[in-house]
Amino acid sequence: MKAIGRLLLLAACLGGAKACATPPTATAPQVIISFTQPVDGAAPITLARLASASGAEFTFVSSLSPRSHAYRLRCPASDPACAHALAALKMQAFIEYLSPDTRKDPR
């Protein structure tokens, strides 16, 4: 049941790019992005590439491996623009996979 709620939250958050430009909050979705090549997940160039590909802003949270990193979207979970941004990002050739971060730390 919890996983379904998180998926619905993720879907509701994928929408318009500019609507996702608000500061991250506790209700902002957090995702794990796995890149096809190792990247510095916190590097400004990586964050700019994610923003350019999705139309949304991301905040780096932590590295899980050289290719996988956790990010928080800069939009409320209820923003449909957020869901569209994640869907667009999933289509990028440099992304291996993107999934909701179900083990995120409370902040």
PDB file of C-alpha atoms in Angstrom:
ATOM      1  CA  MET A   1       0.000   0.000   0.000  1.00  0.00           C
ATOM      2  CA  LYS A   2       2.823   2.381   0.876  1.00  0.00           C
ATOM      3  CA  ALA A   3       4.539   1.765  -2.473  1.00  0.00           C
ATOM      4  CA  ILE A   4       1.344   2.569  -4.386  1.00  0.00           C
ATOM      5  CA  GLY A   5       0.998   5.848  -2.511  1.00  0.00           C
ATOM      6  CA  ARG A   6       4.573   6.776  -3.346  1.00  0.00           C
ATOM      7  CA  LEU A   7       4.055   5.921  -7.003  1.00  0.00           C
ATOM      8  CA  LEU A   8       0.931   8.058  -7.085  1.00  0.00           C
ATOM      9  CA  LEU A   9       2.890  10.828  -5.409  1.00  0.00           C
ATOM     10  CA  LEU A  10       5.614  10.482  -8.035  1.00  0.00           C
ATOM     11  CA  ALA A  11       3.087  10.500 -10.860  1.00  0.00           C
ATOM     12  CA  ALA A  12       1.358  13.560  -9.446  1.00  0.00           C
ATOM     13  CA  CYS A  13       4.681  15.318  -9.277  1.00  0.00           C
ATOM     14  CA  LEU A  14       5.630  14.877 -12.943  1.00  0.00           C
ATOM     15  CA  GLY A  15       4.269  17.911 -14.732  1.00  0.00           C
ATOM     16  CA  GLY A  16       5.467  21.321 -15.891  1.00  0.00           C
ATOM     17  CA  ALA A  17       9.011  22.459 -15.585  1.00  0.00           C
ATOM     18  CA  LYS A  18       8.608  25.952 -14.233  1.00  0.00           C
ATOM     19  CA  ALA A  19       6.089  24.797 -11.639  1.00  0.00           C
ATOM     20  CA  CYS A  20       8.869  22.650 -10.179  1.00  0.00           C
ATOM     21  CA  ALA A  21      11.068  25.653  -9.483  1.00  0.00           C
ATOM     22  CA  THR A  22       9.933  26.080  -5.880  1.00  0.00           C
ATOM     23  CA  PRO A  23      12.242  25.239  -2.975  1.00  0.00           C
ATOM     24  CA  PRO A  24      12.259  21.598  -1.864  1.00  0.00           C
ATOM     25  CA  THR A  25      10.058  20.725   1.059  1.00  0.00           C
ATOM     26  CA  ALA A  26       9.420  17.645   3.149  1.00  0.00           C
ATOM     27  CA  THR A  27       6.627  16.792   0.693  1.00  0.00           C
ATOM     28  CA  ALA A  28       8.853  17.184  -2.383  1.00  0.00           C
ATOM     29  CA  PRO A  29       9.487  13.852  -4.067  1.00  0.00           C
ATOM     30  CA  GLN A  30      12.859  12.257  -3.657  1.00  0.00           C
ATOM     31  CA  VAL A  31      14.146   9.975  -6.416  1.00  0.00           C
ATOM     32  CA  ILE A  32      17.120   7.778  -7.152  1.00  0.00           C
ATOM     33  CA  ILE A  33      18.634   8.366 -10.565  1.00  0.00           C
ATOM     34  CA  SER A  34      21.032   5.849 -12.056  1.00  0.00           C
ATOM     35  CA  PHE A  35      23.157   7.203 -14.883  1.00  0.00           C
ATOM     36  CA  THR A  36      24.610   5.072 -17.675  1.00  0.00           C
ATOM     37  CA  GLN A  37      28.117   6.327 -16.791  1.00  0.00           C
ATOM     38  CA  PRO A  38      29.691   7.372 -13.470  1.00  0.00           C
ATOM     39  CA  VAL A  39      29.005  11.052 -12.699  1.00  0.00           C
ATOM     40  CA  ASP A  40      29.570  13.481  -9.871  1.00  0.00           C
ATOM     41  CA  GLY A  41      25.970  13.645  -8.699  1.00  0.00           C
ATOM     42  CA  ALA A  42      26.440  16.936  -6.843  1.00  0.00           C
ATOM     43  CA  ALA A  43      28.304  18.739  -9.627  1.00  0.00           C
ATOM     44  CA  PRO A  44      26.603  21.858 -11.003  1.00  0.00           C
ATOM     45  CA  ILE A  45      26.973  20.459 -14.530  1.00  0.00           C
ATOM     46  CA  THR A  46      25.064  17.296 -13.520  1.00  0.00           C
ATOM     47  CA  LEU A  47      22.274  19.315 -11.902  1.00  0.00           C
ATOM     48  CA  ALA A  48      22.116  21.560 -14.987  1.00  0.00           C
ATOM     49  CA  ARG A  49      21.914  18.524 -17.267  1.00  0.00           C
ATOM     50  CA  LEU A  50      19.038  17.086 -15.229  1.00  0.00           C
ATOM     51  CA  ALA A  51      17.237  20.439 -15.314  1.00  0.00           C
ATOM     52  CA  SER A  52      17.769  20.834 -19.050  1.00  0.00           C
ATOM     53  CA  ALA A  53      16.534  17.319 -19.831  1.00  0.00           C
ATOM     54  CA  SER A  54      13.487  17.471 -17.562  1.00  0.00           C
ATOM     55  CA  GLY A  55      12.546  21.130 -17.219  1.00  0.00           C
ATOM     56  CA  ALA A  56      12.623  20.761 -13.421  1.00  0.00           C
ATOM     57  CA  GLU A  57      15.138  21.679 -10.752  1.00  0.00           C
ATOM     58  CA  PHE A  58      16.772  19.030  -8.583  1.00  0.00           C
ATOM     59  CA  THR A  59      18.628  19.231  -5.293  1.00  0.00           C
ATOM     60  CA  PHE A  60      21.383  16.702  -4.681  1.00  0.00           C
ATOM     61  CA  VAL A  61      20.779  14.570  -1.555  1.00  0.00           C
ATOM     62  CA  SER A  62      23.433  11.844  -1.550  1.00  0.00           C
ATOM     63  CA  SER A  63      25.489   9.437  -3.622  1.00  0.00           C
ATOM     64  CA  LEU A  64      24.668   5.755  -3.513  1.00  0.00           C
ATOM     65  CA  SER A  65      27.335   4.639  -5.996  1.00  0.00           C
ATOM     66  CA  PRO A  66      29.434   6.274  -8.712  1.00  0.00           C
ATOM     67  CA  ARG A  67      26.438   6.011 -11.066  1.00  0.00           C
ATOM     68  CA  SER A  68      23.443   6.315  -8.696  1.00  0.00           C
ATOM     69  CA  HIS A  69      22.456   9.369  -6.712  1.00  0.00           C
ATOM     70  CA  ALA A  70      19.469  10.540  -4.689  1.00  0.00           C
ATOM     71  CA  TYR A  71      17.825  13.855  -5.561  1.00  0.00           C
ATOM     72  CA  ARG A  72      14.890  15.851  -4.263  1.00  0.00           C
ATOM     73  CA  LEU A  73      12.775  17.666  -6.816  1.00  0.00           C
ATOM     74  CA  ARG A  74      12.181  21.328  -6.153  1.00  0.00           C
ATOM     75  CA  CYS A  75       8.408  21.059  -6.301  1.00  0.00           C
ATOM     76  CA  PRO A  76       5.572  19.897  -4.090  1.00  0.00           C
ATOM     77  CA  ALA A  77       4.414  16.335  -4.606  1.00  0.00           C
ATOM     78  CA  SER A  78       0.965  17.584  -5.612  1.00  0.00           C
ATOM     79  CA  ASP A  79       2.380  19.500  -8.615  1.00  0.00           C
ATOM     80  CA  PRO A  80       1.499  17.664 -11.860  1.00  0.00           C
ATOM     81  CA  ALA A  81       4.421  19.424 -13.584  1.00  0.00           C
ATOM     82  CA  CYS A  82       6.770  17.383 -11.430  1.00  0.00           C
ATOM     83  CA  ALA A  83       5.445  14.087 -12.805  1.00  0.00           C
ATOM     84  CA  HIS A  84       5.890  15.265 -16.376  1.00  0.00           C
ATOM     85  CA  ALA A  85       9.474  16.305 -15.626  1.00  0.00           C
ATOM     86  CA  LEU A  86      10.351  12.857 -14.275  1.00  0.00           C
ATOM     87  CA  ALA A  87       8.704  11.168 -17.241  1.00  0.00           C
ATOM     88  CA  ALA A  88      10.773  13.325 -19.612  1.00  0.00           C
ATOM     89  CA  LEU A  89      13.936  12.507 -17.692  1.00  0.00           C
ATOM     90  CA  LYS A  90      13.276   8.763 -17.898  1.00  0.00           C
ATOM     91  CA  MET A  91      13.388   9.053 -21.693  1.00  0.00           C
ATOM     92  CA  GLN A  92      16.955  10.419 -21.744  1.00  0.00           C
ATOM     93  CA  ALA A  93      19.721   8.178 -23.102  1.00  0.00           C
ATOM     94  CA  PHE A  94      22.088   9.086 -20.239  1.00  0.00           C
ATOM     95  CA  ILE A  95      19.627   7.775 -17.607  1.00  0.00           C
ATOM     96  CA  GLU A  96      19.637   4.033 -16.879  1.00  0.00           C
ATOM     97  CA  TYR A  97      16.693   4.197 -14.477  1.00  0.00           C
ATOM     98  CA  LEU A  98      14.819   6.518 -12.156  1.00  0.00           C
ATOM     99  CA  SER A  99      12.826   5.351  -9.153  1.00  0.00           C
ATOM    100  CA  PRO A 100      11.149   6.777  -6.055  1.00  0.00           C
ATOM    101  CA  ASP A 101      13.476   6.836  -3.049  1.00  0.00           C
ATOM    102  CA  THR A 102      11.555   4.727  -0.563  1.00  0.00           C
ATOM    103  CA  ARG A 103      14.354   4.780   2.033  1.00  0.00           C
ATOM    104  CA  LYS A 104      14.850   8.533   2.274  1.00  0.00           C
ATOM    105  CA  ASP A 105      15.971  10.081   5.537  1.00  0.00           C
ATOM    106  CA  PRO A 106      13.413  12.255   7.311  1.00  0.00           C
ATOM    107  CA  ARG A 107      14.352  15.927   6.999  1.00  0.00           C
TER     108      ARG A 107
END
